[in-house]
Coordinates of C-alpha atoms in Angstrom, one line a residue:
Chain A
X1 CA -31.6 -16.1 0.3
X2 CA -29.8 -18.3 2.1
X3 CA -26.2 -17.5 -0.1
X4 CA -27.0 -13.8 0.0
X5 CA -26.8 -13.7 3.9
X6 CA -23.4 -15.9 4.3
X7 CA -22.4 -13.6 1.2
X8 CA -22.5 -10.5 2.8
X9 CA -21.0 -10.4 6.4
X10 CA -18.3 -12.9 3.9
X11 CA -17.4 -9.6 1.8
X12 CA -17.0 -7.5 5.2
X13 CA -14.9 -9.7 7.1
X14 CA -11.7 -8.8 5.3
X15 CA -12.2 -5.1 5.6
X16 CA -12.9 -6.1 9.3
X17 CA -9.3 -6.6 10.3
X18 CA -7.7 -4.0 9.0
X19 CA -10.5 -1.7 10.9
X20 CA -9.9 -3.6 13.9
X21 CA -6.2 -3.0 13.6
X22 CA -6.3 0.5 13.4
X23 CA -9.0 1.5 15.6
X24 CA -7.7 4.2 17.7
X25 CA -8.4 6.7 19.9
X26 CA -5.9 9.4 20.0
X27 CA -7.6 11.7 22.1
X28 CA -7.0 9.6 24.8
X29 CA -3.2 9.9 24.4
X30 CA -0.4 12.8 24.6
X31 CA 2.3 13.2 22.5
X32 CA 5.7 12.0 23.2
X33 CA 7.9 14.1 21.5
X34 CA 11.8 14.1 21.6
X35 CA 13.6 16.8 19.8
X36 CA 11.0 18.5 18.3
X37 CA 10.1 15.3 16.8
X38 CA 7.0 13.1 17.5
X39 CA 8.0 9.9 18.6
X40 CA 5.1 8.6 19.9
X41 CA 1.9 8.8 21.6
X42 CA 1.2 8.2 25.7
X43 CA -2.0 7.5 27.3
X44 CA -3.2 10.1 29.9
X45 CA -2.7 8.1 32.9
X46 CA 0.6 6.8 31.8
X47 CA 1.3 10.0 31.1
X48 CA 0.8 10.6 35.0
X49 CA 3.1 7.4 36.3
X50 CA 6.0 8.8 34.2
X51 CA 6.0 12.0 35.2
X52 CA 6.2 11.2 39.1
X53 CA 10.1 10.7 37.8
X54 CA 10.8 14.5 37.5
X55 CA 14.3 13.8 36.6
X56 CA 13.5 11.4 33.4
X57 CA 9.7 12.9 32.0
X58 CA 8.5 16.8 31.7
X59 CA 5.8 18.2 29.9
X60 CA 6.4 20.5 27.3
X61 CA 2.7 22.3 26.5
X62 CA 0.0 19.5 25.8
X63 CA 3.3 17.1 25.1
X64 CA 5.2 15.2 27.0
X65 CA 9.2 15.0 26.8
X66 CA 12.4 13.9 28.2
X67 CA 14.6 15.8 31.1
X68 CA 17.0 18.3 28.9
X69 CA 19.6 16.7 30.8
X70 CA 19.2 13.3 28.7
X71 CA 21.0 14.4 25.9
X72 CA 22.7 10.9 24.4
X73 CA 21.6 7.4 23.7
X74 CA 23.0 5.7 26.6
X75 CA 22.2 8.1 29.1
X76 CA 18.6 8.0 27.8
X77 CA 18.6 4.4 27.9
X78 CA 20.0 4.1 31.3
X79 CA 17.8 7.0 32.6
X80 CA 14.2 5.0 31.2
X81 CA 15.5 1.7 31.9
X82 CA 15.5 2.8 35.6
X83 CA 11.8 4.1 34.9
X84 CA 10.6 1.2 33.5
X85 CA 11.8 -1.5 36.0
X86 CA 10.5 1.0 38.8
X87 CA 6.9 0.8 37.2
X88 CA 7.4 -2.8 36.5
X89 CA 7.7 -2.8 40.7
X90 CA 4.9 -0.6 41.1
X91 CA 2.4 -3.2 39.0
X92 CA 2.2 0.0 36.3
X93 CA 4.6 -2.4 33.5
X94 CA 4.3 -5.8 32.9
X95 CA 7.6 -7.7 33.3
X96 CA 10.2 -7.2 30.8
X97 CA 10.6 -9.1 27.6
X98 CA 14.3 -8.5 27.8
X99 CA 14.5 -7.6 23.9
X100 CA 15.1 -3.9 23.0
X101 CA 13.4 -2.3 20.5
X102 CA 14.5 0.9 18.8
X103 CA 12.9 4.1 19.2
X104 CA 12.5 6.0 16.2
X105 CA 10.5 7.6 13.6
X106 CA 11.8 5.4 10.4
X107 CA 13.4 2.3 10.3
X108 CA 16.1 3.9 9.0
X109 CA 16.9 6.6 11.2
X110 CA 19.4 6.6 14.0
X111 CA 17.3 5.2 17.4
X112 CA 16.9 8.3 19.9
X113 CA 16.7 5.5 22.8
X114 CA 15.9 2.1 22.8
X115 CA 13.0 0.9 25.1
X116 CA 12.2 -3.1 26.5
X117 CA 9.4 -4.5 24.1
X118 CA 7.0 -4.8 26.8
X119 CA 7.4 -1.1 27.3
X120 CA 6.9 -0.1 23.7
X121 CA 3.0 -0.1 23.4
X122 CA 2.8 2.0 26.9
X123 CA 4.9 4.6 24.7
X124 CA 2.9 4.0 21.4
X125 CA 6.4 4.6 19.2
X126 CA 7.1 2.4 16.5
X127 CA 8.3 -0.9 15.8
X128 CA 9.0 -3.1 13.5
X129 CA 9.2 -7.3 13.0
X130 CA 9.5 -9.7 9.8
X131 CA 6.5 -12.1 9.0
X132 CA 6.6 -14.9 6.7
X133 CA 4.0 -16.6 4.2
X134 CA 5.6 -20.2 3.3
X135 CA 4.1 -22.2 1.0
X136 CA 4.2 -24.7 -1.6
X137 CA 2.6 -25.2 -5.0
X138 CA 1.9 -28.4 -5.9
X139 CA 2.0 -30.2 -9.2
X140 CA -1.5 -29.3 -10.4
X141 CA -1.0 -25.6 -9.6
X142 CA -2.9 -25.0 -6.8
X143 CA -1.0 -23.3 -3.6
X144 CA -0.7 -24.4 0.4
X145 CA 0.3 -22.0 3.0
X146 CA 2.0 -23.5 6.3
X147 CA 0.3 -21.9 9.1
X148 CA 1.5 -21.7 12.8
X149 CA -0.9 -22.3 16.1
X150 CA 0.7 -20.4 18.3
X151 CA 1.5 -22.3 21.8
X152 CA -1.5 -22.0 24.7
X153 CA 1.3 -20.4 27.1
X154 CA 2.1 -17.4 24.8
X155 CA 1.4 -14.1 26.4
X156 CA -0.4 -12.8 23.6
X157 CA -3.4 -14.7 21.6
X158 CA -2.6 -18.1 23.5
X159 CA -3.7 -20.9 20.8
X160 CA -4.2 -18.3 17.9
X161 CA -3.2 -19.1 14.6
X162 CA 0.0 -17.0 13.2
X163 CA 1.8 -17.1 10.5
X164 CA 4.5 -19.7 9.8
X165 CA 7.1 -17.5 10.9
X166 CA 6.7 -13.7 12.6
X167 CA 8.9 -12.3 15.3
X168 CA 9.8 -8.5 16.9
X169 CA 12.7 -6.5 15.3
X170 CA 15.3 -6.2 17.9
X171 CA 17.7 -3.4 18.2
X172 CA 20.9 -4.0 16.3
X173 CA 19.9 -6.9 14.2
X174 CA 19.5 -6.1 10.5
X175 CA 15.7 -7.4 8.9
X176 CA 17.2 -10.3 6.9
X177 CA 19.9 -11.5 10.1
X178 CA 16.5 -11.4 11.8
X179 CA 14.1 -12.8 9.5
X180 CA 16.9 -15.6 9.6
X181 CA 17.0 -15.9 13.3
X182 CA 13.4 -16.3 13.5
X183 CA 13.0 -19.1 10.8
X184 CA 15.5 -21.1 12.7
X185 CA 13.9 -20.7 16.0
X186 CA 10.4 -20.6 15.2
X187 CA 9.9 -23.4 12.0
X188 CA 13.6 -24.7 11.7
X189 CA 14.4 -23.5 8.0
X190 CA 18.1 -23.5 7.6
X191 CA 19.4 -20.4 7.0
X192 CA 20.3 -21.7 3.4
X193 CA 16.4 -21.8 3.0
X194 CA 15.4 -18.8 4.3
X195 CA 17.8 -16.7 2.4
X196 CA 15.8 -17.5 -0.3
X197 CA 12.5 -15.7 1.2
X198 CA 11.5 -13.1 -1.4
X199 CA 10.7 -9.5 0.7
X200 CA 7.5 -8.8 -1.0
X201 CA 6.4 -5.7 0.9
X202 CA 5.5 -4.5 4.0
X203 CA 2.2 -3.8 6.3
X204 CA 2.0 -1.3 9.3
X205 CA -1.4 -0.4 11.3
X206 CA -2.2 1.7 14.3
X207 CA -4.2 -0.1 17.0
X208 CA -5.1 1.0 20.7
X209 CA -4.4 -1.7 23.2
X210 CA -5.0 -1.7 26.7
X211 CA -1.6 -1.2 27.0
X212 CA -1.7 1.5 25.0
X213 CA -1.0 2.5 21.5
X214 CA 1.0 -0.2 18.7
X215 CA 2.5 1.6 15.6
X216 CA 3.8 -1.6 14.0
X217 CA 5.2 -2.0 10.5
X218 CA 5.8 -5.4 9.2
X219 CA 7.8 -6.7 6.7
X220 CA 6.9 -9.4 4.8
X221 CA 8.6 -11.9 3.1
X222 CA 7.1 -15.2 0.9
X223 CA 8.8 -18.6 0.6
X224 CA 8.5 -21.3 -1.5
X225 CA 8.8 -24.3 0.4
X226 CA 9.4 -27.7 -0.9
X227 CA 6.9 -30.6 -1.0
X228 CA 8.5 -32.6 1.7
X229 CA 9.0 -29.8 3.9
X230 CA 7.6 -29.8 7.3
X231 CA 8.6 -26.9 9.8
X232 CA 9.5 -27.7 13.3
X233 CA 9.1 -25.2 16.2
X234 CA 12.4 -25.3 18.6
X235 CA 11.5 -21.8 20.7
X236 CA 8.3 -23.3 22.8
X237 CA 6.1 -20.3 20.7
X238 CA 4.2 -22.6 17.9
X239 CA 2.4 -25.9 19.2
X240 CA 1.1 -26.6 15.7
X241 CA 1.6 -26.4 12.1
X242 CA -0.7 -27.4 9.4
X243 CA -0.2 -27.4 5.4
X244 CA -3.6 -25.7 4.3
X245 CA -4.9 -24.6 0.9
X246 CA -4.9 -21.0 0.0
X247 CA -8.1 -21.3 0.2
X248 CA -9.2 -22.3 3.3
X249 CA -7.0 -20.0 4.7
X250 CA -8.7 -17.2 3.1
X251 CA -11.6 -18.5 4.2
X252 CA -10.6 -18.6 8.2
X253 CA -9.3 -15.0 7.5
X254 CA -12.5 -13.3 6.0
X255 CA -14.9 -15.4 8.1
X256 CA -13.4 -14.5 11.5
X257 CA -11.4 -13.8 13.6
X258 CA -8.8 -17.1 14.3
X259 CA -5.7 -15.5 13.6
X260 CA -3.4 -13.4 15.7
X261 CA -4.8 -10.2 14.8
X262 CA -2.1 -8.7 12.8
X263 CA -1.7 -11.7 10.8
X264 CA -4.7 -11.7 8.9
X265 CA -3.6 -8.0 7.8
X266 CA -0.3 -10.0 6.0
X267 CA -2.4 -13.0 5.0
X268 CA -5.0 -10.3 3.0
X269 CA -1.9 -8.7 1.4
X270 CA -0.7 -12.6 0.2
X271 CA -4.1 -12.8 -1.0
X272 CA -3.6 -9.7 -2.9
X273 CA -0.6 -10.1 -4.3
X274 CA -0.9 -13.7 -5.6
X275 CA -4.6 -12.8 -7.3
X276 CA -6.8 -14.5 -4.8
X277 CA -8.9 -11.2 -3.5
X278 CA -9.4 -9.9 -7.1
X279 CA -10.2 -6.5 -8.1
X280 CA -13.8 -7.3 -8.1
X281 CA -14.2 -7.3 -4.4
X282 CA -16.3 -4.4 -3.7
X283 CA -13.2 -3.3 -1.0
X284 CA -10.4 -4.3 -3.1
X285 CA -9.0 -0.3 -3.0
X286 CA -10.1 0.1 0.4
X287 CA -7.9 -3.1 1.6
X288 CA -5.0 -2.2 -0.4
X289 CA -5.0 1.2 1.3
X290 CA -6.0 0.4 4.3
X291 CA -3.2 -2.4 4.9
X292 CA -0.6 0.7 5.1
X293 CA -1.1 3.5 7.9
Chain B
X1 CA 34.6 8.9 -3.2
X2 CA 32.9 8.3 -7.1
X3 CA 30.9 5.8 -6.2
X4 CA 29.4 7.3 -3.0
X5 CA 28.3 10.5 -5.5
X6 CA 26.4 8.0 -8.0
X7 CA 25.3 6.0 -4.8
X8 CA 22.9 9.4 -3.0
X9 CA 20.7 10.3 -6.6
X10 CA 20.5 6.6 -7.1
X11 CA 18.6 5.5 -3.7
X12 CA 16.6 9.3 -3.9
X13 CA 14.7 8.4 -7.1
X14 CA 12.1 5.9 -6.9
X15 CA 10.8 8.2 -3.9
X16 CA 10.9 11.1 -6.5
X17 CA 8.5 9.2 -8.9
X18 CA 5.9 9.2 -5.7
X19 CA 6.5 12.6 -4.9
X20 CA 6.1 13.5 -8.5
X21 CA 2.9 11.7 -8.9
X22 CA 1.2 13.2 -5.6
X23 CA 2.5 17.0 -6.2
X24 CA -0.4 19.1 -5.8
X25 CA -1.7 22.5 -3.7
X26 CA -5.4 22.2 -3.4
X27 CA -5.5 25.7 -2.8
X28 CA -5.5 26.2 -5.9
X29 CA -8.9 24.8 -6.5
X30 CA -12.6 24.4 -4.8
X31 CA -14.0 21.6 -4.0
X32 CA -16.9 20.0 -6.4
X33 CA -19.5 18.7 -4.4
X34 CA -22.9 16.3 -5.4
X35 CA -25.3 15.1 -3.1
X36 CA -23.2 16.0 0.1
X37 CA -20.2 14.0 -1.7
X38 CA -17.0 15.7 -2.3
X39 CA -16.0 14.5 -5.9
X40 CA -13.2 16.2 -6.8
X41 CA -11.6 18.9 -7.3
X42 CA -11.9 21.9 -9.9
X43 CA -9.0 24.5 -10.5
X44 CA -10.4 28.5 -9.8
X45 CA -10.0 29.8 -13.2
X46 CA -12.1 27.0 -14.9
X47 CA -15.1 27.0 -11.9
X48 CA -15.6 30.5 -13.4
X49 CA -15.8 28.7 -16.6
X50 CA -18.2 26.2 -15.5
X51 CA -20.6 29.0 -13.3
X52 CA -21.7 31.0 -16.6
X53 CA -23.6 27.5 -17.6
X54 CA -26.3 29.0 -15.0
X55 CA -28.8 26.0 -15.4
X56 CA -25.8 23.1 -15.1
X57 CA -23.5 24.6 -12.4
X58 CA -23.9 26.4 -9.4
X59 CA -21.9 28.0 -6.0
X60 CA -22.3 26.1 -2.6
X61 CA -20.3 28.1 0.0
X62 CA -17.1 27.4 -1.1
X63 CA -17.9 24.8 -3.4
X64 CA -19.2 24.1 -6.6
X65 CA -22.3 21.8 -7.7
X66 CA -24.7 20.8 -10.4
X67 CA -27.9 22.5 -10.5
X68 CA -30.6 20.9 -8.5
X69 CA -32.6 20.1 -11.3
X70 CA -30.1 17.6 -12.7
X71 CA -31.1 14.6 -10.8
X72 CA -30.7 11.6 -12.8
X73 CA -27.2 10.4 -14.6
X74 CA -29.0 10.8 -18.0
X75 CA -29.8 14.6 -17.5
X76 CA -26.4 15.2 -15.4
X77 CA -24.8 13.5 -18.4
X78 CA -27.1 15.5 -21.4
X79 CA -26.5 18.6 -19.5
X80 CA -22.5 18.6 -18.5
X81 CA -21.5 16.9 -22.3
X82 CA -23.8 20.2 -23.7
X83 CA -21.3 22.6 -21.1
X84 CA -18.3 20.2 -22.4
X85 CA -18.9 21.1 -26.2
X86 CA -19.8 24.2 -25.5
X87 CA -16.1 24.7 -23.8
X88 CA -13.7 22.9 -26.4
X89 CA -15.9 25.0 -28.8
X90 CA -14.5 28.2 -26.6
X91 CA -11.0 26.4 -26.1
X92 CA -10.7 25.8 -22.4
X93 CA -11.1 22.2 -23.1
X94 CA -9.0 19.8 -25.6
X95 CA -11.2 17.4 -28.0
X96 CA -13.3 14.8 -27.0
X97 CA -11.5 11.6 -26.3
X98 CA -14.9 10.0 -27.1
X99 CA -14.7 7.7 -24.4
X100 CA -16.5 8.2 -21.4
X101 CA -15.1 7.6 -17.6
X102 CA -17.8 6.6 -15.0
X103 CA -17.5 9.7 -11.9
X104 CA -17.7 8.2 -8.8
X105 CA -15.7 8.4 -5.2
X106 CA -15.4 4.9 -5.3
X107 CA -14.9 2.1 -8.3
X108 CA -17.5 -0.5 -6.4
X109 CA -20.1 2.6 -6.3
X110 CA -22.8 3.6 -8.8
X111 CA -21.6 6.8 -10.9
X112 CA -23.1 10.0 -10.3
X113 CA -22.4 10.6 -14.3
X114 CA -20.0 10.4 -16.9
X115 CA -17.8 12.5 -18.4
X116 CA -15.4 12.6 -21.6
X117 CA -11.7 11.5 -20.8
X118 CA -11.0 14.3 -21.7
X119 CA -12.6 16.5 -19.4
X120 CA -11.9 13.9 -16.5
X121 CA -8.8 16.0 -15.0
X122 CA -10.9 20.0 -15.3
X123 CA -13.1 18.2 -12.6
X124 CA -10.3 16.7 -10.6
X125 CA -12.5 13.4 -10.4
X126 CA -11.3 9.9 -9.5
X127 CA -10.1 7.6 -12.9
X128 CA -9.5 4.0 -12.7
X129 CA -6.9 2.5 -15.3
X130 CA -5.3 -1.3 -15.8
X131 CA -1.6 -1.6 -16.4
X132 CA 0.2 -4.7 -16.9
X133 CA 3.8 -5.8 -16.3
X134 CA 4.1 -8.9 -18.8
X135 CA 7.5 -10.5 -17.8
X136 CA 9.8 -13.7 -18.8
X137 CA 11.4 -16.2 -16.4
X138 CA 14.6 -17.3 -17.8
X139 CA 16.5 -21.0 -17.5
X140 CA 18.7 -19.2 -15.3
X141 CA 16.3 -17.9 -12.8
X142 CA 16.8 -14.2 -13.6
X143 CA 13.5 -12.3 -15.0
X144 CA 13.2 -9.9 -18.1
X145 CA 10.6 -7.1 -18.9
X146 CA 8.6 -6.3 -21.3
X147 CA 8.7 -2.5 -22.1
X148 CA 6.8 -0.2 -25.0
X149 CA 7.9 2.9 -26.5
X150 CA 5.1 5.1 -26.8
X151 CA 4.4 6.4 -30.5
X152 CA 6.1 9.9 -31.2
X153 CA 2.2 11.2 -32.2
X154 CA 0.6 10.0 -28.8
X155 CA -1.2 13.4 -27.2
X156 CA 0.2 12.5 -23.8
X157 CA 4.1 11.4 -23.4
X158 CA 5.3 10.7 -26.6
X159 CA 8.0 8.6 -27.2
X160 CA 8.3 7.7 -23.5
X161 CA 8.9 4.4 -22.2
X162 CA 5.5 2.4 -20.8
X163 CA 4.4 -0.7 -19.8
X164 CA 3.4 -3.5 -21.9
X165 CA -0.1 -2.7 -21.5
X166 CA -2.1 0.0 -19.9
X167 CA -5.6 1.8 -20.1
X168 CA -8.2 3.9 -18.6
X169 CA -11.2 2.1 -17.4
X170 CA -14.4 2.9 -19.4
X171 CA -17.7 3.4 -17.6
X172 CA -19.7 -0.1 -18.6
X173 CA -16.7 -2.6 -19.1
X174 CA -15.7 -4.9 -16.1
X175 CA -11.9 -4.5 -15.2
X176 CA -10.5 -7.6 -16.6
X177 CA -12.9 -7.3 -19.5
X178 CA -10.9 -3.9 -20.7
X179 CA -7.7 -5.8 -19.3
X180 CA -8.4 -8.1 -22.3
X181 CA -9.2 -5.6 -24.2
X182 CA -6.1 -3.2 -24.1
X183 CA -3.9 -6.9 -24.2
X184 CA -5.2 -7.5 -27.4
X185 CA -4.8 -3.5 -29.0
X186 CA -1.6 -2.6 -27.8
X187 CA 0.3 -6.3 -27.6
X188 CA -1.6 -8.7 -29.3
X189 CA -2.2 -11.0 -26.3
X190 CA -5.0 -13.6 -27.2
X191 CA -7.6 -13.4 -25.0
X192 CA -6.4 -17.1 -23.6
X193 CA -3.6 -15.5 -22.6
X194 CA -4.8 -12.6 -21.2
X195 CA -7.0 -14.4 -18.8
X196 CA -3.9 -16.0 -17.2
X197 CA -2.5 -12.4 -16.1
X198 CA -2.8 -12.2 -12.0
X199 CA -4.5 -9.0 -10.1
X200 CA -1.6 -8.5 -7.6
X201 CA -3.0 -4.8 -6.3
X202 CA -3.6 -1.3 -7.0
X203 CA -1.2 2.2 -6.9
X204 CA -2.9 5.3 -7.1
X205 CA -1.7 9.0 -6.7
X206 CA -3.0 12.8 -6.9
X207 CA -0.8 14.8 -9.2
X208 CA -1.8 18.5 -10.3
X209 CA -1.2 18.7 -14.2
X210 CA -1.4 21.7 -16.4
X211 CA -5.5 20.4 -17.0
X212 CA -6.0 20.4 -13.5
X213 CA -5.7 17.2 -10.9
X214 CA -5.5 13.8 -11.7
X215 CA -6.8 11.1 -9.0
X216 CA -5.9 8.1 -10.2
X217 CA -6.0 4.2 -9.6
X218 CA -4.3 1.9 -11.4
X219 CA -5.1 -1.7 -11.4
X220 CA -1.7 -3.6 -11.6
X221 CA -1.5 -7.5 -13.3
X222 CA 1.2 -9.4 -13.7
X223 CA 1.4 -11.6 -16.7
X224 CA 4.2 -14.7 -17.1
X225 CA 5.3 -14.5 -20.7
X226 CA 7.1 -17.7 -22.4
X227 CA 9.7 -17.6 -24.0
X228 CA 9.1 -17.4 -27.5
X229 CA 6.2 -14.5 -27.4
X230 CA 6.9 -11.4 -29.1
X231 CA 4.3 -8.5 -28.2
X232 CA 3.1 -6.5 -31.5
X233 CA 0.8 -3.4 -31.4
X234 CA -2.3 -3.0 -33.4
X235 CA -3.8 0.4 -31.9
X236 CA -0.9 2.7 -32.9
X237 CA -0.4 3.4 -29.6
X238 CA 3.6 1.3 -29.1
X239 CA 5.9 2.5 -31.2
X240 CA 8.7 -0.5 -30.1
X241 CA 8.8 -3.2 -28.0
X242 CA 12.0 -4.0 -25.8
X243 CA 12.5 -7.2 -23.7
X244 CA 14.7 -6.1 -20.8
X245 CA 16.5 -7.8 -18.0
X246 CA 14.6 -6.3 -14.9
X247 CA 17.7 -4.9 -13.4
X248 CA 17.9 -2.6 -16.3
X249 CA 14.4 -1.1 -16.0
X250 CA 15.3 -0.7 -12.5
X251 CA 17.8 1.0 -13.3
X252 CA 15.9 3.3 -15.9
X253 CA 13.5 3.8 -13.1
X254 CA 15.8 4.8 -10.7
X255 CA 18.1 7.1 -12.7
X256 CA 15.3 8.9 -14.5
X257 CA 12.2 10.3 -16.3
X258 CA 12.1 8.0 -19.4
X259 CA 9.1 6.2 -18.4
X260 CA 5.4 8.0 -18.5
X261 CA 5.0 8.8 -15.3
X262 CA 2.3 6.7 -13.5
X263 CA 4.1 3.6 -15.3
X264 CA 7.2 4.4 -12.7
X265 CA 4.9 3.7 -10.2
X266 CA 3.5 0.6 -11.1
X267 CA 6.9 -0.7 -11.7
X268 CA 8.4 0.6 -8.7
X269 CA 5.3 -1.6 -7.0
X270 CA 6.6 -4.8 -9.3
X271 CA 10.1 -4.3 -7.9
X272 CA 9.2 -3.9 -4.5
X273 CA 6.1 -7.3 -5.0
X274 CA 8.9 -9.5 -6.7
X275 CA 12.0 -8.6 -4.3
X276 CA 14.0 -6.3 -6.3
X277 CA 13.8 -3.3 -3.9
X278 CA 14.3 -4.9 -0.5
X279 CA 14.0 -3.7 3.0
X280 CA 17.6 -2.4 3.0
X281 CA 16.5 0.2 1.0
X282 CA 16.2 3.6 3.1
X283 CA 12.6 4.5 1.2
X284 CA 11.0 1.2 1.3
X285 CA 8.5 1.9 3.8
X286 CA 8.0 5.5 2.2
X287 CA 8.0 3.7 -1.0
X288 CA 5.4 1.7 -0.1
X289 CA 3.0 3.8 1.8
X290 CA 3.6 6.4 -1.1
X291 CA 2.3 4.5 -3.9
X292 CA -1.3 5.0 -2.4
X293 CA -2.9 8.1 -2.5

């Protein structure tokens, strides 16, 4: 009996994460819509705050917009920038990250604006970062992943575990320049290394905040990392790293809840990939689904 | 100017693979409905089929149901493989595949019934298969494919390109269980072998076909060939076997229709898993999302 009752809440745990990562609410939120395009989703009382600035914000029927008279990028960008370090004053925005995130509808569109990345969630449009699974395998077959802790001064899960290697996707900076970028700051692997990183995919989920709505896609990458290898963290972000097996990793990830949140979500679609959650879990279909919004 | 024109149809036609395997109007069917569960979906013209079986089928609002009399799987299944003869006798329906398909809304739930292959797509009901992408590492790093040529009498897709192995999933047999199975008709993989092939995920897709709507999931495996193997058919199912450097079935995939079509699909998935398609590409997130219905 004993087995049975670890067994069960074991099976849910995965299929746990990804509902926790897109639980959402949208009835709390307005659309933000920019050239008769949805861009993104606003919460009711943010809604208010922004349109106090009747020059910048309008509504336009149950949706909210920007002036008519913000017709091109930088005039858009100076316009909101102005906004957002006005609500930052008022206690409405935390501080700014200064790192600008594209606003758009595909990765591969042309950005309508660009918006701070503390801003972004308060906006609920898109954006996108680079995560990376490195590991080794080691002589008789079996596979460790390096896994980060991230630093007890981070703004966001303080002491969580994180991947190896995850960061934003700034404006301007092409996935690979940044995945690149990030190794070096966050693990030290040369860029001669990294280059080699295999993009394997990509995760995206819908999760309400307090700040507000994240609309995150995620593109994942997988390194093989030699046996002597030991990642270093230069930025301040990671206070740890540890050299696990895959399988007490899956473990951590289906018992609970240690990771960074969307981590687990790229550490189930490792475990998918590579053969480790099999199609004999009773939510194999619903995780692979459920790991792309 | 030349290569620009080749350059626009090449990066549009993975995503036209997707949108070929999820075209479908549900208008043009009613929903079929059990024990408050939507099951599938059944096209107008052969509901009327189905409704003058009085004691089998029946109207439910909108949708159409088994007689409430039918309560167990053994009478649901006497009863609909009566209404099945009884309709291939009339010619709405093509000849039994005599293998039966477990109908279900989920893989990991208990089937309502079962129904002949062959009636599978009239009801619109979810099928599971298992394909397989058997592949060589070369000394030189770079990776070839095995392909299949289907035989010229095959009922569906004759003489199209396919993957090494691939099958529906049988009500009764276990998913790596048939995996063995279809390695060892249709490429002669020992069972050893076999065994060593890694789950790595799942596509799936909606596509209306002249029979009526296929909702399909494949279970995708990726096997590591060596060398020296040499896949040979015993089912009659392959007419040829090609070993290809991956950038040429890429290329196939890309250009055009010469594969069957779920098989684009499940390769489209290798080449995104194994870092063939990168993020640079302006579908991958589409891509991605797309291959799951």
């Amino acid at each position: 009996m004993a087995i049975i009752c670890k067994l069960e809440p074991t099976l849910m745990n995965y299929i746990e994460h990804v509902y926790k990562c897109n639980r959402h609410d949208l009835m709390a939120f307005r659309p933000f819509i920019l050239e008769n395009i949805k861009l993104g989703n606003i919460r009711h009382e943010f809604v208010n705050k922004l349109l106090a600035f009747k020059d910048v914000f309008k509504e336009m029927g149950t949706a909210i917009t920007l002036s008519k008279n913000l017709k091109s990028f930088s005039t858009r960008n100076h316009a909101i920038s102005e906004v957002v370090n006005e609500l930052i004053l008022q206690g409405h925005l935390p501080k700014l990250r200064n790192e600008f995130y594209p606003v758009t509808t595909s990765f591969y569109k042309p950005p309508f604006f660009q918006l701070d990345r503390a801003a972004v969630p308060y906006f609920g449009v898109r954006a996108f970062g680079v995560h990376l699974n490195g590991f080794t395998k080691n002589s008789n077959g079996s596979l460790d992943l390096w896994i980060a802790r991230r630093a007890k001064d981070r703004l966001f899960c303080p002491g969580m575990l994180d991947n190896i290697v995850g960061g934003g996707q700034p404006i301007g900076l092409g996935i690979m320049e940044n995945l690149i970028k990030e190794c070096t700051e966050e693990a030290s692997i040369t860029k001669d290394l990294s280059t080699t990183a295999i993009p394997v995919g990509a995760i995206s989920y819908m999760m309400e905040t307090e700040a507000g709505l994240r609309l995150d896609t995620l593109f994942c990458f997988d390194l093989k990392l030699s046996d002597d290898f030991v990642p270093k963290n230069r930025d301040g972000e990671i206070s740890n790293f540890y050299r696990w097996p895959i399988q007490r990793v899956a473990q951590i990830v289906n018992d609970g809840f240690e990771f960074k949140f969307n981590c687990n979500l790229v550490l189930i679609d490792f475990l998918i990939r590579h053969g480790f959650i099999t199609p004999d879990h009773p939510h194999y279909t619903k995780l692979i689904k459920g790991l792309r919004f």
